[in-house]
Amino acid sequence: MDKLLFYEIDNNYIDFLSKFSEHLFHNAKISQSYSRKYIGILFEINGLKYFAPLSSFKPKHKRLSETVDFIKIGDMAVINLNNMFPVPDGIYSLKNPEAENDLQYRTLLNNEIRIVRKKEEQIINNAKTVYNHKITNDGKSKLSQRCNDFKLLEEKCKEYEIPLKKK
């Protein structure tokens, strides 16, 4: 994979995987016309594609320092690498900010991706560190306790069957 870009994850996969992880939430329907989407970045770990979702920046994030699993994207978003999860091909799609009709949202996405690209090496290195820490210290540290169960999610990822699209 070349550079980090934003991707959106299929709701069916999130529904499937959320049964196996307390850190994955269903894509909540916020209103009739808007639902929270899983937008984030994609990279490779252990021979699989991993997705790290972006979370909205909250006031509490201002006082928090970055850690190996918590990366600030300016004051617009955060990436919690402990919540990353594996994804099979075919369930993610490139999120093109320029296709957004809402100018404010388009600008936000463009600003976020600019910062993500500046922090690309840090994000990927930290993701690998978090992954390896979880695998070797499962349940023995605070960091490993707040991480997704990557091995379980990898098994479930491999079991997942992509639904056929209706014509």
mmCIF file of C-alpha atoms in Angstrom:
data_model
loop_
_atom_site.group_PDB
_atom_site.id
_atom_site.type_symbol
_atom_site.label_atom_id
_atom_site.label_comp_id
_atom_site.label_asym_id
_atom_site.label_seq_id
_atom_site.Cartn_x
_atom_site.Cartn_y
_atom_site.Cartn_z
ATOM 1 C CA MET A 1 0.000 0.000 0.000
ATOM 2 C CA ASP A 2 1.403 3.360 -0.955
ATOM 3 C CA LYS A 3 0.122 6.330 0.998
ATOM 4 C CA LEU A 4 -2.604 6.468 3.584
ATOM 5 C CA LEU A 5 -6.023 7.421 2.245
ATOM 6 C CA PHE A 6 -9.484 7.453 3.777
ATOM 7 C CA TYR A 7 -11.761 4.476 3.306
ATOM 8 C CA GLU A 8 -15.295 3.643 4.324
ATOM 9 C CA ILE A 9 -16.221 0.185 5.624
ATOM 10 C CA ASP A 10 -19.347 -1.721 4.607
ATOM 11 C CA ASN A 11 -22.022 -1.716 7.337
ATOM 12 C CA ASN A 12 -22.648 -5.466 6.977
ATOM 13 C CA TYR A 13 -19.042 -6.226 7.924
ATOM 14 C CA ILE A 14 -19.199 -3.939 10.969
ATOM 15 C CA ASP A 15 -22.433 -5.644 12.053
ATOM 16 C CA PHE A 16 -20.756 -9.047 11.658
ATOM 17 C CA LEU A 17 -17.498 -8.142 13.411
ATOM 18 C CA SER A 18 -19.089 -6.162 16.261
ATOM 19 C CA LYS A 19 -20.412 -9.448 17.696
ATOM 20 C CA PHE A 20 -16.809 -10.363 18.506
ATOM 21 C CA SER A 21 -15.483 -7.065 19.835
ATOM 22 C CA GLU A 22 -16.712 -4.605 22.445
ATOM 23 C CA HIS A 23 -14.676 -1.846 20.742
ATOM 24 C CA LEU A 24 -16.613 -1.998 17.476
ATOM 25 C CA PHE A 25 -19.906 -0.185 17.350
ATOM 26 C CA HIS A 26 -22.694 -0.507 14.841
ATOM 27 C CA ASN A 27 -22.968 2.362 12.409
ATOM 28 C CA ALA A 28 -25.528 4.336 14.357
ATOM 29 C CA LYS A 29 -28.363 5.961 12.478
ATOM 30 C CA ILE A 30 -28.161 9.484 13.816
ATOM 31 C CA SER A 31 -31.077 10.905 11.853
ATOM 32 C CA GLN A 32 -33.272 10.031 8.905
ATOM 33 C CA SER A 33 -30.686 11.288 6.427
ATOM 34 C CA TYR A 34 -27.412 10.748 8.292
ATOM 35 C CA SER A 35 -25.714 7.787 9.932
ATOM 36 C CA ARG A 36 -22.283 7.592 11.474
ATOM 37 C CA LYS A 37 -19.900 5.984 9.006
ATOM 38 C CA TYR A 38 -16.730 4.043 9.630
ATOM 39 C CA ILE A 39 -14.172 6.264 7.944
ATOM 40 C CA GLY A 40 -10.507 5.662 8.535
ATOM 41 C CA ILE A 41 -7.208 4.543 7.122
ATOM 42 C CA LEU A 42 -6.024 1.230 5.727
ATOM 43 C CA PHE A 43 -2.588 -0.366 6.079
ATOM 44 C CA GLU A 44 -1.035 -3.829 6.297
ATOM 45 C CA ILE A 45 -0.094 -5.786 9.400
ATOM 46 C CA ASN A 46 0.710 -9.495 9.593
ATOM 47 C CA GLY A 47 -0.136 -9.946 5.907
ATOM 48 C CA LEU A 48 -3.674 -8.570 6.347
ATOM 49 C CA LYS A 49 -5.228 -5.200 5.659
ATOM 50 C CA TYR A 50 -6.085 -3.390 8.864
ATOM 51 C CA PHE A 51 -8.502 -0.509 9.250
ATOM 52 C CA ALA A 52 -8.060 2.188 11.906
ATOM 53 C CA PRO A 53 -11.212 4.297 12.286
ATOM 54 C CA LEU A 54 -11.149 8.030 12.837
ATOM 55 C CA SER A 55 -13.097 9.342 15.799
ATOM 56 C CA SER A 56 -14.393 12.856 16.184
ATOM 57 C CA PHE A 57 -12.274 15.159 18.326
ATOM 58 C CA LYS A 58 -13.865 15.744 21.715
ATOM 59 C CA PRO A 59 -13.039 18.381 24.360
ATOM 60 C CA LYS A 60 -11.373 15.715 26.558
ATOM 61 C CA HIS A 61 -8.845 15.036 23.765
ATOM 62 C CA LYS A 62 -7.336 18.520 24.204
ATOM 63 C CA ARG A 63 -5.855 17.588 27.571
ATOM 64 C CA LEU A 64 -4.698 14.107 26.531
ATOM 65 C CA SER A 65 -1.203 13.475 25.218
ATOM 66 C CA GLU A 66 -0.548 11.203 22.278
ATOM 67 C CA THR A 67 0.417 7.644 23.171
ATOM 68 C CA VAL A 68 1.381 4.627 21.122
ATOM 69 C CA ASP A 69 -2.302 3.822 20.496
ATOM 70 C CA PHE A 70 -3.772 7.360 20.542
ATOM 71 C CA ILE A 71 -2.864 9.768 17.739
ATOM 72 C CA LYS A 72 -4.338 13.231 17.322
ATOM 73 C CA ILE A 73 -5.218 14.471 13.855
ATOM 74 C CA GLY A 74 -4.905 18.146 14.716
ATOM 75 C CA ASP A 75 -7.949 19.208 16.710
ATOM 76 C CA MET A 76 -10.300 17.556 14.217
ATOM 77 C CA ALA A 77 -10.083 13.810 14.872
ATOM 78 C CA VAL A 78 -8.199 11.063 16.676
ATOM 79 C CA ILE A 79 -7.091 7.574 15.760
ATOM 80 C CA ASN A 80 -7.337 4.946 18.479
ATOM 81 C CA LEU A 81 -5.083 2.191 17.178
ATOM 82 C CA ASN A 82 -6.285 -0.149 19.919
ATOM 83 C CA ASN A 83 -9.613 -0.182 18.004
ATOM 84 C CA MET A 84 -8.121 -1.153 14.624
ATOM 85 C CA PHE A 85 -9.408 -4.322 12.992
ATOM 86 C CA PRO A 86 -8.637 -6.537 9.969
ATOM 87 C CA VAL A 87 -10.701 -6.165 6.797
ATOM 88 C CA PRO A 88 -11.101 -8.483 3.811
ATOM 89 C CA ASP A 89 -10.920 -7.197 0.257
ATOM 90 C CA GLY A 90 -14.244 -6.054 -1.121
ATOM 91 C CA ILE A 91 -15.758 -4.513 2.011
ATOM 92 C CA TYR A 92 -14.080 -1.128 1.903
ATOM 93 C CA SER A 93 -14.267 1.714 -0.565
ATOM 94 C CA LEU A 94 -12.104 4.745 -1.108
ATOM 95 C CA LYS A 95 -13.574 7.882 0.463
ATOM 96 C CA ASN A 96 -13.077 10.737 -1.970
ATOM 97 C CA PRO A 97 -13.448 14.068 -0.143
ATOM 98 C CA GLU A 98 -14.020 15.860 -3.442
ATOM 99 C CA ALA A 99 -17.225 13.853 -3.976
ATOM 100 C CA GLU A 100 -18.751 15.359 -0.820
ATOM 101 C CA ASN A 101 -21.491 17.927 -1.447
ATOM 102 C CA ASP A 102 -21.124 19.492 1.991
ATOM 103 C CA LEU A 103 -18.259 21.978 1.588
ATOM 104 C CA GLN A 104 -17.546 22.101 5.321
ATOM 105 C CA TYR A 105 -17.284 18.294 5.549
ATOM 106 C CA ARG A 106 -15.154 18.137 2.383
ATOM 107 C CA THR A 107 -12.768 20.716 3.856
ATOM 108 C CA LEU A 108 -12.607 18.784 7.132
ATOM 109 C CA LEU A 109 -11.748 15.522 5.329
ATOM 110 C CA ASN A 110 -9.080 17.233 3.224
ATOM 111 C CA ASN A 111 -7.503 18.819 6.306
ATOM 112 C CA GLU A 112 -7.557 15.518 8.177
ATOM 113 C CA ILE A 113 -5.966 13.554 5.336
ATOM 114 C CA ARG A 114 -3.196 16.158 5.057
ATOM 115 C CA ILE A 115 -2.283 15.606 8.724
ATOM 116 C CA VAL A 116 -2.629 11.826 8.421
ATOM 117 C CA ARG A 117 -0.137 11.825 5.546
ATOM 118 C CA LYS A 118 2.331 13.917 7.585
ATOM 119 C CA LYS A 119 2.028 11.367 10.402
ATOM 120 C CA GLU A 120 1.959 8.309 8.137
ATOM 121 C CA GLU A 121 5.217 6.763 9.374
ATOM 122 C CA GLN A 122 4.276 7.328 13.019
ATOM 123 C CA ILE A 123 0.803 5.840 12.496
ATOM 124 C CA ILE A 124 2.058 2.688 10.767
ATOM 125 C CA ASN A 125 4.932 2.149 13.216
ATOM 126 C CA ASN A 126 2.616 2.673 16.190
ATOM 127 C CA ALA A 127 0.012 0.309 14.693
ATOM 128 C CA LYS A 128 2.609 -2.445 14.374
ATOM 129 C CA THR A 129 3.811 -1.790 17.925
ATOM 130 C CA VAL A 130 0.255 -1.956 19.291
ATOM 131 C CA TYR A 131 -0.447 -5.150 17.333
ATOM 132 C CA ASN A 132 2.740 -6.873 18.537
ATOM 133 C CA HIS A 133 2.150 -5.721 22.115
ATOM 134 C CA LYS A 134 -1.363 -7.194 22.108
ATOM 135 C CA ILE A 135 -0.171 -10.488 20.649
ATOM 136 C CA THR A 136 2.669 -10.922 23.161
ATOM 137 C CA ASN A 137 1.015 -9.394 26.268
ATOM 138 C CA ASP A 138 -2.625 -10.363 25.848
ATOM 139 C CA GLY A 139 -4.380 -9.186 28.988
ATOM 140 C CA LYS A 140 -1.153 -8.575 30.917
ATOM 141 C CA SER A 141 -1.018 -4.797 30.454
ATOM 142 C CA LYS A 142 -3.468 -1.908 30.355
ATOM 143 C CA LEU A 143 -2.706 -1.360 26.673
ATOM 144 C CA SER A 144 -3.376 -4.986 25.741
ATOM 145 C CA GLN A 145 -6.591 -4.966 27.797
ATOM 146 C CA ARG A 146 -8.037 -2.037 25.840
ATOM 147 C CA CYS A 147 -7.113 -3.480 22.432
ATOM 148 C CA ASN A 148 -9.334 -5.474 20.146
ATOM 149 C CA ASP A 149 -8.547 -9.186 20.128
ATOM 150 C CA PHE A 150 -6.614 -9.025 16.862
ATOM 151 C CA LYS A 151 -6.134 -12.790 16.515
ATOM 152 C CA LEU A 152 -9.850 -13.507 17.003
ATOM 153 C CA LEU A 153 -10.812 -10.727 14.579
ATOM 154 C CA GLU A 154 -8.325 -12.085 12.022
ATOM 155 C CA GLU A 155 -10.033 -15.493 12.225
ATOM 156 C CA LYS A 156 -13.463 -13.894 11.828
ATOM 157 C CA CYS A 157 -12.208 -11.713 8.972
ATOM 158 C CA LYS A 158 -11.094 -14.836 7.102
ATOM 159 C CA GLU A 159 -14.491 -16.479 7.751
ATOM 160 C CA TYR A 160 -16.503 -13.508 6.524
ATOM 161 C CA GLU A 161 -18.404 -14.014 3.304
ATOM 162 C CA ILE A 162 -19.169 -10.906 1.347
ATOM 163 C CA PRO A 163 -22.913 -10.747 0.600
ATOM 164 C CA LEU A 164 -23.855 -10.814 -3.046
ATOM 165 C CA LYS A 165 -25.119 -7.461 -4.258
ATOM 166 C CA LYS A 166 -28.728 -7.417 -5.410
ATOM 167 C CA LYS A 167 -29.330 -6.335 -8.978
#
